[in-house]
Short mmCIF file of C-alpha atoms and ligand atoms in Angstrom, two decimals:
data_model
loop_
_atom_site.label_atom_id
_atom_site.label_comp_id
_atom_site.label_asym_id
_atom_site.label_seq_id
_atom_site.Cartn_x
_atom_site.Cartn_y
_atom_site.Cartn_z
CA UNK A 24 0.00 0.00 0.00
CA UNK A 25 0.96 3.63 -0.29
CA UNK A 26 1.49 4.11 3.49
CA UNK A 27 4.02 1.30 3.68
CA UNK A 28 6.58 3.48 1.88
CA UNK A 29 6.72 5.62 5.03
CA UNK A 30 7.89 2.69 7.16
CA UNK A 31 11.61 2.55 7.91
CA UNK A 32 13.59 0.24 5.64
CA UNK A 33 15.08 -2.62 7.66
CA UNK A 34 18.26 -4.50 6.92
CA UNK A 35 18.88 -8.19 7.39
CA UNK A 36 16.25 -10.83 7.80
CA UNK A 37 12.83 -9.31 8.34
CA UNK A 38 10.14 -11.31 9.99
CA UNK A 39 6.97 -9.81 8.67
CA UNK A 40 5.03 -11.45 11.48
CA UNK A 41 7.36 -9.92 14.08
CA UNK A 42 5.23 -8.47 16.83
CA UNK A 43 8.08 -8.23 19.31
CA UNK A 44 8.20 -4.94 21.17
CA UNK A 45 11.15 -3.45 23.03
CA UNK A 46 10.20 -4.76 26.43
CA UNK A 47 10.45 -8.33 25.21
CA UNK A 48 14.12 -7.84 24.29
CA UNK A 49 16.02 -9.75 26.94
CA UNK A 50 19.39 -8.40 28.08
CA UNK A 51 22.17 -10.75 26.96
CA UNK A 52 24.97 -10.09 29.40
CA UNK A 53 25.76 -13.82 29.40
CA UNK A 54 28.26 -14.92 26.80
CA UNK A 55 26.73 -18.36 26.28
CA UNK A 56 23.35 -17.18 25.07
CA UNK A 57 24.68 -14.41 22.82
CA UNK A 58 22.77 -14.07 19.61
CA UNK A 59 25.26 -15.19 16.90
CA UNK A 60 24.17 -12.51 14.43
CA UNK A 61 24.59 -9.77 16.98
CA UNK A 62 27.97 -11.18 17.93
CA UNK A 63 29.18 -11.19 14.35
CA UNK A 64 28.03 -7.62 13.88
CA UNK A 65 29.77 -6.43 17.03
CA UNK A 66 33.03 -8.14 16.13
CA UNK A 67 32.92 -6.60 12.66
CA UNK A 68 32.16 -3.11 14.01
CA UNK A 69 34.94 -3.42 16.58
CA UNK A 70 37.49 -4.49 13.98
CA UNK A 71 36.56 -1.53 11.79
CA UNK A 72 36.75 0.81 14.78
CA UNK A 73 40.22 -0.42 15.77
CA UNK A 74 41.53 0.04 12.25
CA UNK A 75 40.10 3.54 11.84
CA UNK A 76 41.27 4.76 15.23
CA UNK A 77 44.77 3.36 15.55
CA UNK A 78 44.11 0.62 18.07
CA UNK A 79 46.79 -1.36 16.27
CA UNK A 80 50.10 -3.15 16.76
CA UNK A 81 52.77 -4.34 14.35
CA UNK A 82 51.92 -7.68 12.74
CA UNK A 83 54.59 -10.23 13.60
CA UNK A 84 54.12 -11.87 10.18
CA UNK A 85 55.37 -8.74 8.44
CA UNK A 86 59.11 -8.24 8.56
CA UNK A 87 59.38 -4.48 8.91
CA UNK A 88 56.29 -4.04 11.11
CA UNK A 89 58.37 -3.28 14.18
CA UNK A 90 60.57 -0.74 12.42
CA UNK A 91 58.62 1.25 9.84
CA UNK A 92 55.39 2.90 11.04
CA UNK A 93 52.44 2.19 8.80
CA UNK A 94 53.82 -1.12 7.57
CA UNK A 95 52.15 -4.38 8.60
CA UNK A 96 49.58 -3.20 11.09
CA UNK A 97 47.02 -5.47 12.72
CA UNK A 98 44.33 -4.61 15.27
CA UNK A 99 45.47 -5.01 18.87
CA UNK A 100 43.96 -8.18 20.33
CA UNK A 101 40.92 -7.26 22.42
CA UNK A 102 38.07 -8.58 24.52
CA UNK A 103 34.77 -7.89 22.84
CA UNK A 104 32.93 -6.89 25.98
CA UNK A 105 34.34 -5.18 29.07
CA UNK A 106 35.08 -7.30 32.12
CA UNK A 107 32.83 -7.02 35.09
CA UNK A 108 34.74 -5.84 38.18
CA UNK A 109 33.40 -4.95 41.64
CA UNK A 110 33.25 -1.19 42.25
CA UNK A 111 34.71 -1.56 45.77
CA UNK A 112 37.84 -3.33 44.52
CA UNK A 113 38.21 -0.81 41.74
CA UNK A 114 38.10 1.96 44.35
CA UNK A 115 40.63 0.10 46.49
CA UNK A 116 43.06 -0.26 43.58
CA UNK A 117 42.73 3.44 42.74
CA UNK A 118 43.40 4.45 46.35
CA UNK A 119 46.55 2.36 46.51
CA UNK A 120 48.14 4.22 43.60
CA UNK A 121 49.34 7.34 45.37
CA UNK A 122 50.64 5.26 48.29
CA UNK A 123 52.69 3.07 45.96
CA UNK A 124 53.98 6.18 44.16
CA UNK A 125 55.17 7.60 47.47
CA UNK A 126 56.67 4.26 48.48
CA UNK A 127 58.75 4.05 45.29
CA UNK A 128 60.10 7.53 45.95
CA UNK A 129 61.09 6.61 49.52
CA UNK A 130 62.59 3.26 48.57
CA UNK A 131 64.61 4.94 45.82
CA UNK A 132 66.51 6.89 48.47
CA UNK A 133 67.56 3.69 50.23
CA UNK A 134 71.17 2.77 49.56
CA UNK A 135 71.00 -0.88 50.66
CA UNK A 136 71.90 -3.46 48.03
CA UNK A 137 71.12 -7.14 47.82
CA UNK A 138 72.53 -10.17 46.05
CA UNK A 139 71.03 -10.33 42.58
CA UNK A 140 71.39 -11.77 39.08
CA UNK A 141 73.91 -10.46 36.51
CA UNK A 142 71.56 -8.10 34.71
CA UNK A 143 70.25 -6.47 37.89
CA UNK A 144 73.88 -6.38 39.10
CA UNK A 145 74.72 -4.05 36.21
CA UNK A 146 71.84 -1.77 37.15
CA UNK A 147 73.02 -1.86 40.75
CA UNK A 148 76.55 -0.97 39.62
CA UNK A 149 75.21 2.23 38.07
CA UNK A 150 73.27 2.85 41.27
CA UNK A 151 76.40 2.37 43.39
CA UNK A 152 78.33 4.79 41.18
CA UNK A 153 75.62 7.39 41.75
CA UNK A 154 75.88 6.86 45.51
CA UNK A 155 79.68 7.21 45.31
CA UNK A 156 79.52 10.56 43.58
CA UNK A 157 76.65 11.56 45.86
CA UNK A 158 74.36 12.19 42.88
CA UNK A 159 71.00 13.64 43.92
CA UNK A 160 67.91 13.57 41.73
CA UNK A 161 66.30 16.96 42.31
CA UNK A 162 63.31 16.45 40.03
CA UNK A 163 61.90 12.93 40.22
CA UNK A 164 59.34 11.58 37.79
CA UNK A 165 57.69 8.18 38.09
CA UNK A 166 55.24 6.76 35.56
CA UNK A 167 54.21 3.50 37.17
CA UNK A 168 51.62 0.80 36.74
CA UNK A 169 50.55 -1.44 39.58
CA UNK A 170 48.91 -4.69 38.46
CA UNK A 171 46.34 -6.69 40.42
CA UNK A 172 44.25 -9.81 40.26
CA UNK A 173 41.14 -10.60 42.24
CA UNK A 174 41.63 -13.83 44.16
CA UNK A 175 38.59 -16.04 43.59
CA UNK A 176 38.65 -17.81 46.93
CA UNK A 177 39.19 -14.88 49.30
CA UNK A 178 37.87 -12.13 46.98
CA UNK A 179 40.97 -10.13 47.92
CA UNK A 180 42.58 -7.70 45.52
CA UNK A 181 46.20 -8.90 45.31
CA UNK A 182 49.11 -7.13 43.68
CA UNK A 183 50.91 -9.02 40.92
CA UNK A 184 53.71 -6.50 40.53
CA UNK A 185 54.57 -2.83 40.33
CA UNK A 186 56.13 -1.60 37.09
CA UNK A 187 58.37 1.43 37.39
CA UNK A 188 59.94 1.29 33.94
CA UNK A 189 58.30 1.28 30.50
CA UNK A 190 54.78 0.78 31.87
CA UNK A 191 53.13 -0.13 28.61
CA UNK A 192 49.75 0.50 27.01
CA UNK A 193 48.82 3.94 28.35
CA UNK A 194 48.02 4.75 24.71
CA UNK A 195 46.24 1.68 23.39
CA UNK A 196 44.76 0.78 26.76
CA UNK A 197 42.91 4.03 27.17
CA UNK A 198 41.95 4.09 23.52
CA UNK A 199 40.38 0.75 24.25
CA UNK A 200 38.23 2.24 26.99
CA UNK A 201 37.59 5.94 26.39
CA UNK A 202 37.04 6.38 22.70
CA UNK A 203 36.76 2.71 22.66
CA UNK A 204 34.43 0.20 21.28
CA UNK A 205 33.54 -0.63 24.85
CA UNK A 206 31.80 2.70 25.10
CA UNK A 207 30.94 2.97 21.45
CA UNK A 208 29.84 -0.59 21.36
CA UNK A 209 27.76 -0.15 24.47
CA UNK A 210 26.27 3.03 23.05
CA UNK A 211 25.23 1.03 20.02
CA UNK A 212 24.40 -2.34 21.46
CA UNK A 213 24.14 -1.65 25.19
CA UNK A 214 20.40 -1.87 25.25
CA UNK A 215 20.34 -5.22 23.54
CA UNK A 216 23.10 -6.45 25.84
CA UNK A 217 21.60 -5.01 28.99
CA UNK A 218 24.82 -3.07 29.60
CA UNK A 219 25.18 0.61 30.45
CA UNK A 220 28.10 2.55 28.89
CA UNK A 221 28.35 4.78 31.97
CA UNK A 222 29.72 1.84 33.93
CA UNK A 223 32.94 1.82 31.94
CA UNK A 224 35.09 4.26 33.94
CA UNK A 225 36.82 7.06 32.09
CA UNK A 226 40.38 6.36 31.17
CA UNK A 227 42.79 9.12 30.23
CA UNK A 228 46.05 7.27 30.79
CA UNK A 229 47.90 8.64 27.76
CA UNK A 230 46.80 12.24 28.38
CA UNK A 231 47.76 11.99 32.05
CA UNK A 232 51.16 10.51 31.27
CA UNK A 233 51.73 13.23 28.67
CA UNK A 234 50.77 15.85 31.26
CA UNK A 235 53.25 14.46 33.78
CA UNK A 236 56.05 14.36 31.18
CA UNK A 237 55.29 17.92 30.06
CA UNK A 238 55.22 19.10 33.68
CA UNK A 239 58.59 17.49 34.39
CA UNK A 240 59.93 19.18 31.26
CA UNK A 241 58.63 22.50 32.57
CA UNK A 242 60.18 22.05 36.01
CA UNK A 243 63.52 21.30 34.41
CA UNK A 244 63.35 24.20 32.00
CA UNK A 245 62.34 26.70 34.66
CA UNK A 246 65.85 26.90 35.92
CA UNK A 247 67.37 26.73 32.46
CA UNK A 248 65.27 29.71 31.46
CA UNK A 249 66.41 31.53 34.57
CA UNK A 250 69.98 30.98 33.33
CA UNK A 251 68.97 32.17 29.81
CA UNK A 252 69.78 28.75 28.31
CA UNK A 253 67.94 27.16 25.41
CA UNK A 254 65.00 24.97 26.19
CA UNK A 255 65.94 21.34 26.55
CA UNK A 256 64.16 18.44 24.87
CA UNK A 257 62.24 15.33 25.88
CA UNK A 258 64.00 12.18 24.79
CA UNK A 259 61.98 8.99 24.39
CA UNK A 260 64.23 5.97 24.37
CA UNK A 261 62.80 3.06 22.42
CA UNK A 262 63.83 -0.39 21.25
CA UNK A 263 65.28 -0.89 17.77
CA UNK A 264 62.33 -3.06 16.85
CA UNK A 265 59.02 -2.43 18.56
CA UNK A 266 55.74 -3.89 17.44
CA UNK A 267 54.01 -1.95 20.18
CA UNK A 268 55.23 1.35 18.65
CA UNK A 269 51.72 2.77 18.16
CA UNK A 270 51.16 2.78 21.90
CA UNK A 271 54.26 5.00 22.16
CA UNK A 272 53.24 7.13 19.18
CA UNK A 273 49.88 7.78 20.83
CA UNK A 274 51.64 9.26 23.82
CA UNK A 275 54.04 11.33 21.74
CA UNK A 276 51.30 12.62 19.47
CA UNK A 277 49.32 13.80 22.52
CA UNK A 278 52.47 15.52 23.77
CA UNK A 279 52.84 17.34 20.46
CA UNK A 280 49.18 18.27 20.21
CA UNK A 281 48.50 19.43 23.75
CA UNK A 282 51.85 20.95 24.59
CA UNK A 283 52.74 23.03 21.54
CA UNK A 284 55.91 24.27 23.23
CA UNK A 285 57.16 20.74 22.61
CA UNK A 286 55.95 20.79 19.05
CA UNK A 287 58.90 21.63 16.87
CA UNK A 288 60.85 18.55 15.89
CA UNK A 289 64.11 19.75 17.33
CA UNK A 290 62.86 20.12 20.87
CA UNK A 291 61.28 16.71 21.05
CA UNK A 292 62.42 13.40 19.67
CA UNK A 293 62.19 9.66 19.75
CA UNK A 294 65.47 7.83 19.70
CA UNK A 295 66.74 4.27 19.60
CA UNK A 296 68.57 3.06 22.65
CA UNK A 297 71.52 1.91 20.55
CA UNK A 298 72.07 5.42 19.25
CA UNK A 299 71.55 7.24 22.55
CA UNK A 300 75.16 8.14 23.11
CA UNK A 301 75.30 9.84 19.77
CA UNK A 302 72.05 11.70 20.20
CA UNK A 303 72.53 12.95 23.74
CA UNK A 304 75.68 14.67 22.59
CA UNK A 305 74.38 15.83 19.22
CA UNK A 306 74.71 19.54 18.62
CA UNK A 307 74.91 20.17 22.34
CA UNK A 308 71.12 19.85 22.51
CA UNK A 309 70.30 19.53 26.21
CA UNK A 310 67.85 16.87 27.35
CA UNK A 311 65.28 17.78 30.01
CA UNK A 312 63.54 14.43 30.36
CA UNK A 313 64.58 10.93 29.36
CA UNK A 314 61.54 8.67 29.12
CA UNK A 315 62.52 5.01 28.84
CA UNK A 316 60.39 2.66 26.79
CA UNK A 317 63.44 0.42 26.56
CA UNK A 318 66.23 -0.57 28.88
CA UNK A 319 64.28 -3.00 31.09
CA UNK A 320 65.51 -6.22 29.46
CA UNK A 321 69.01 -7.67 28.93
CA UNK A 322 68.34 -7.76 25.16
CA UNK A 323 68.16 -3.94 25.23
CA UNK A 324 71.88 -3.91 26.07
CA UNK A 325 73.48 -5.94 23.27
CA UNK A 326 76.84 -4.25 23.78
CA UNK A 327 78.74 -2.13 26.28
CA UNK A 328 77.71 1.00 24.41
CA UNK A 329 74.10 0.76 25.69
CA UNK A 330 75.38 0.41 29.25
CA UNK A 331 77.58 3.46 28.68
CA UNK A 332 74.55 5.34 27.34
CA UNK A 333 72.49 4.40 30.41
CA UNK A 334 75.30 5.52 32.71
CA UNK A 335 75.74 8.76 30.77
CA UNK A 336 72.05 9.54 31.11
CA UNK A 337 72.06 8.67 34.80
CA UNK A 338 75.03 10.97 35.45
CA UNK A 339 73.33 13.84 33.64
CA UNK A 340 71.05 16.43 35.19
CA UNK A 341 68.13 15.32 33.00
CA UNK A 342 65.00 14.01 34.70
CA UNK A 343 65.08 10.25 34.21
CA UNK A 344 61.84 8.34 33.96
CA UNK A 345 62.79 6.19 35.66
CA UNK A 346 66.04 7.00 37.41
CA UNK A 347 68.15 3.94 38.14
CA UNK A 348 66.88 3.91 41.71
CA UNK A 349 63.21 4.12 40.66
CA UNK A 350 63.92 1.32 38.20
CA UNK A 351 65.41 -0.85 40.95
CA UNK A 352 62.57 -0.04 43.35
CA UNK A 353 60.26 -1.79 40.90
CA UNK A 354 62.19 -5.07 40.75
CA UNK A 355 60.60 -8.26 41.98
CA UNK A 356 63.33 -8.67 44.59
CA UNK A 357 62.38 -5.34 46.14
CA UNK A 358 58.69 -6.25 45.97
CA UNK A 359 59.50 -9.38 47.96
CA UNK A 360 61.63 -7.49 50.49
CA UNK A 361 58.88 -4.91 51.03
CA UNK A 362 56.42 -7.69 51.88
CA UNK A 363 58.54 -8.83 54.84
CA UNK A 364 57.21 -7.88 58.28
CA UNK A 365 58.10 -4.34 59.49
CA UNK A 366 59.85 -3.33 56.28
CA UNK A 367 57.18 -0.90 55.07
CA UNK A 368 57.47 0.91 58.41
CA UNK A 369 61.00 1.93 57.44
CA UNK A 370 59.64 3.90 54.50
CA UNK A 371 56.17 5.11 55.42
CA UNK A 372 54.82 6.80 58.54
CA UNK A 373 51.09 6.61 57.94
CA UNK A 374 49.79 3.44 59.64
CA UNK A 375 46.61 3.31 57.55
CA UNK A 376 48.64 3.43 54.35
CA UNK A 377 50.83 0.58 55.56
CA UNK A 378 47.76 -1.55 56.36
CA UNK A 379 46.28 -0.82 52.93
CA UNK A 380 49.47 -1.89 51.16
CA UNK A 381 49.91 -5.02 53.24
CA UNK A 382 46.35 -6.05 52.51
CA UNK A 383 47.14 -6.29 48.78
CA UNK A 384 50.43 -8.19 49.18
CA UNK A 385 50.28 -11.83 48.13
CA UNK A 386 52.68 -14.34 49.71
CA UNK A 387 56.23 -13.46 48.60
CA UNK A 388 59.38 -15.29 49.62
CA UNK A 389 63.08 -15.33 48.89
CA UNK A 390 64.71 -18.63 48.00
CA UNK A 391 66.71 -18.74 51.20
CA UNK A 392 63.46 -19.55 53.01
CA UNK A 393 63.99 -23.32 53.04
CA UNK A 394 60.59 -24.13 54.52
CA UNK A 395 58.75 -22.41 51.68
CA UNK A 396 61.10 -23.85 49.05
CA UNK A 397 60.35 -27.35 50.41
CA UNK A 398 56.64 -26.59 50.29
CA UNK A 399 56.93 -25.31 46.71
CA UNK A 400 58.74 -28.47 45.62
CA UNK A 401 55.92 -30.53 47.10
CA UNK A 402 53.05 -28.43 45.76
CA UNK A 403 54.46 -26.41 42.83
CA UNK A 404 51.03 -25.57 41.42
CA UNK A 405 50.46 -23.20 44.35
CA UNK A 406 53.49 -21.04 43.52
CA UNK A 407 55.02 -18.93 40.76
CA UNK A 408 58.80 -18.76 40.47
CA UNK A 409 59.84 -15.36 39.17
CA UNK A 410 63.19 -14.21 37.83
CA UNK A 411 64.20 -10.53 37.97
CA UNK A 412 62.81 -9.81 34.55
CA UNK A 413 60.21 -7.60 32.90
CA UNK A 414 58.13 -7.80 29.78
CA UNK A 415 56.24 -11.06 30.30
CA UNK A 416 57.00 -14.66 29.40
CA UNK A 417 59.71 -15.17 32.01
CA UNK A 418 57.91 -16.78 34.94
CA UNK A 419 57.99 -20.46 35.88
CA UNK A 420 54.84 -22.44 36.73
CA UNK A 421 53.60 -25.86 37.82
CA UNK A 422 56.03 -28.78 37.57
CA UNK A 423 58.71 -26.51 36.14
CA UNK A 424 58.77 -24.78 39.55
CA UNK A 425 59.74 -28.07 41.18
CA UNK A 426 62.40 -28.81 38.57
CA UNK A 427 63.88 -25.33 38.73
CA UNK A 428 63.95 -25.31 42.54
CA UNK A 429 65.67 -28.68 42.70
CA UNK A 430 68.30 -27.43 40.26
CA UNK A 431 68.76 -24.19 42.14
CA UNK A 432 69.34 -26.05 45.41
CA UNK A 433 72.66 -27.31 44.03
CA UNK A 434 74.32 -23.98 43.30
CA UNK A 435 73.34 -21.17 45.69
CA UNK A 436 74.67 -18.34 43.52
CA UNK A 437 71.67 -18.21 41.21
CA UNK A 438 69.08 -18.32 43.99
CA UNK A 439 69.13 -14.57 44.43
CA UNK A 440 67.97 -14.19 40.85
CA UNK A 441 64.49 -15.49 41.74
CA UNK A 442 61.61 -14.95 44.09
CA UNK A 443 58.73 -17.26 44.96
CA UNK A 444 55.20 -15.94 44.90
CA UNK A 445 51.89 -17.36 45.97
CA UNK A 446 49.99 -18.35 42.85
CA UNK A 447 46.81 -16.32 42.53
CA UNK A 448 43.74 -17.98 41.09
CA UNK A 449 41.41 -15.29 39.86
CA UNK A 450 37.73 -15.66 39.01
CA UNK A 451 37.28 -17.15 35.57
CA UNK A 452 34.40 -16.22 33.30
CA UNK A 453 33.42 -16.95 29.72
CA UNK A 454 34.60 -14.18 27.39
CA UNK A 455 34.89 -13.30 23.73
CA UNK A 456 38.52 -12.70 22.78
CA UNK A 457 39.37 -11.30 19.35
CA UNK A 458 42.80 -11.83 17.80
CA UNK A 459 43.79 -11.61 14.14
CA UNK A 460 40.21 -10.82 13.23
CA UNK A 461 38.88 -14.03 14.74
CA UNK A 462 36.63 -14.18 17.77
CA UNK A 463 37.12 -17.04 20.22
CA UNK A 464 34.97 -17.85 23.18
CA UNK A 465 36.86 -19.14 26.18
CA UNK A 466 37.11 -19.18 29.95
CA UNK A 467 39.24 -16.17 30.79
CA UNK A 468 40.82 -14.30 33.68
CA UNK A 469 41.66 -10.62 33.97
CA UNK A 470 44.40 -8.47 35.45
CA UNK A 471 43.76 -4.85 36.35
CA UNK A 472 46.60 -2.33 36.11
CA UNK A 473 46.32 1.16 37.54
CA UNK A 474 48.62 3.81 36.10
CA UNK A 475 50.14 6.29 38.49
CA UNK A 476 52.26 9.39 37.99
CA UNK A 477 54.49 10.99 40.59
CA UNK A 478 56.48 14.17 40.15
CA UNK A 479 58.44 16.05 42.74
CA UNK A 480 60.88 18.92 42.69
CA UNK A 481 62.97 18.98 45.86
CA UNK A 482 60.51 18.89 48.76
CA UNK A 483 57.51 19.80 46.68
CA UNK A 484 55.27 16.99 45.40
CA UNK A 485 53.78 18.40 42.21
CA UNK A 486 51.85 15.39 41.09
CA UNK A 487 50.83 12.17 42.81
CA UNK A 488 47.84 10.67 41.12
CA UNK A 489 46.05 7.74 39.66
CA UNK A 490 46.10 8.14 35.86
CA UNK A 491 43.76 5.63 34.31
CA UNK A 492 43.86 1.89 33.96
CA UNK A 493 44.60 -1.13 31.84
CA UNK A 494 42.74 -4.42 31.85
CA UNK A 495 44.36 -7.40 30.24
CA UNK A 496 42.43 -10.62 29.84
CA UNK A 497 43.79 -14.03 28.93
CA UNK A 498 42.55 -17.56 28.48
CA UNK A 499 42.53 -19.10 31.95
CA UNK A 500 44.67 -22.04 30.84
CA UNK A 501 47.53 -19.70 29.89
CA UNK A 502 50.01 -18.83 32.62
CA UNK A 503 51.44 -15.59 31.30
CA UNK A 504 49.38 -12.53 30.53
CA UNK A 505 51.39 -10.20 28.27
CA UNK A 506 49.48 -8.67 25.36
CA UNK A 507 52.62 -7.83 23.40
CA UNK A 508 54.09 -11.23 24.26
CA UNK A 509 51.02 -12.79 22.61
CA UNK A 510 49.19 -14.22 25.62
CA UNK A 511 46.55 -11.69 26.51
CA UNK A 512 44.14 -9.21 24.99
CA UNK A 513 43.33 -5.61 25.86
CA UNK A 514 40.14 -5.21 27.76
CA UNK A 515 38.28 -2.62 29.77
CA UNK A 516 36.31 -2.63 32.94
CA UNK A 517 32.60 -2.72 33.66
CA UNK A 518 31.88 -1.69 37.24
CA UNK A 519 29.45 -3.96 39.02
P1 ADP B 30 56.38 -9.10 34.12
O1 ADP B 30 57.16 -8.03 34.78
O2 ADP B 30 57.18 -9.92 33.18
O3 ADP B 30 55.11 -8.58 33.52
P2 ADP B 30 54.64 -10.36 36.11
O4 ADP B 30 54.97 -10.51 37.53
O5 ADP B 30 53.63 -9.31 35.79
O6 ADP B 30 55.99 -10.13 35.29
O7 ADP B 30 54.14 -11.74 35.55
C1 ADP B 30 53.69 -11.92 34.22
C2 ADP B 30 52.30 -12.52 34.20
O8 ADP B 30 52.27 -13.75 34.91
C3 ADP B 30 51.24 -11.66 34.87
O9 ADP B 30 50.71 -10.72 33.98
C4 ADP B 30 50.22 -12.70 35.32
O10 ADP B 30 49.35 -13.03 34.25
C5 ADP B 30 51.06 -13.91 35.63
N1 ADP B 30 51.37 -13.94 37.09
C6 ADP B 30 52.37 -13.30 37.71
N2 ADP B 30 52.37 -13.52 39.03
C7 ADP B 30 51.34 -14.35 39.26
C8 ADP B 30 50.80 -14.95 40.44
N3 ADP B 30 51.35 -14.76 41.64
N4 ADP B 30 49.70 -15.74 40.31
C9 ADP B 30 49.15 -15.96 39.10
N5 ADP B 30 49.61 -15.42 37.96
C10 ADP B 30 50.69 -14.63 38.02
MG1 MG B 31 56.60 -5.99 34.98
MG1 MG B 32 53.52 -7.74 34.50
#
């Protein structure tokens, strides 16, 4: 009839007998009973969104993808729907951030050294040199990320680790939640899913990190300007090959956009670690801030020249993010030492703060605790054996814990290179994980990271804040969780 031409045109299969009204649409929060057509549509929309908005990483199948921007990009692996997380634990994790920031600053002033592995030894050597020459860091900048899991049995929020160097994903992680398909997706499909976009907390990690870097730059340049010297630059130290480069480019593009004083190419630059020595001396250009997105792994120091570069930077007056002592304060050995009784009291005065920190510490032991080592050999599945390494993929689990401990019992030298940690078993739930354009449904577990920034100039604390978050989700049968390492996917949070 004539009037039918005024009805909206519908896509897809149309049931002409469809009398369903809105109220009969059931919310489909559950993953099992997800309508397959809706699922396919959401996955497709999300993949398009990632590609259009730069939620991408280098594709490992393309040779130059870690070197040349724009070559061989693939969407970052992601969880289709945000992970449900209790509001109270979210609040708790946020509150802990400024206390951990403060703790790192205090611990960094502690001169005590411990027995460690060869790599950490080299870092400690630089630290000892700084103590010898009585080097003081006047302006101190920390860009940290503290990671947690929610223990299923006790429902406690337990810290996995605190990262003080190269905390990754402030760029892609917040893209995933703010502008992200989580919110976009929920704006589009929330009603059908029974999910409310307002429950995905705001996440401005990259902007907050950029703000802290720019502020540190300003603090440094204040006294240069007073001496009528040229403005110094921000130096971002990166790995030669980095498939996670877009995460770093997000941060640097925000720096350029929001802080135009950093705009011109010669007062801001990104540089490879291997060429640091050359660059720091080039044309006498002074460096205000060195931001490390490299330097946390032995592979970043293929020759003595990288160690010389690190030492050169540490000796300089530039603000180091992190300084060698902030870097060391984030090692797993220090995490384990801080969990010992009455150690926190050496660094913090506020009793409430100490209680809050202790509440989120899981069991942590050194390998000279023979009772725990014996226990771990008997029941290895309840422990994680951790070397002093960063970047994921280094931990030892299950029967390998037993084997490694038995081996380590022979020669005592290597023992100091590891710590033992209580294995945390978080709540598992069915999730949709998307990698390489394919959506898998699996039982998954999540890890929440809270970014924190800390900046002080002499006695004045300029910045000590929570700066957004990162959720990484992985298949529950996988031990490691790194997104870049290929185990996990980026996710966001849905407060419940
Ligand atoms: P890295 O510095 O290499 O990231 P982590 O301590 O974060 O080292 O360990 C890597 C991953 O291993 C974590 O993201 C987490 O998925 C898993 N993991 C670490 N510690 C534990 C633990 N105590 N219980 C369960 N899983 C853990
Ligand atoms: Mg780490
Ligand atoms: Mg980690």
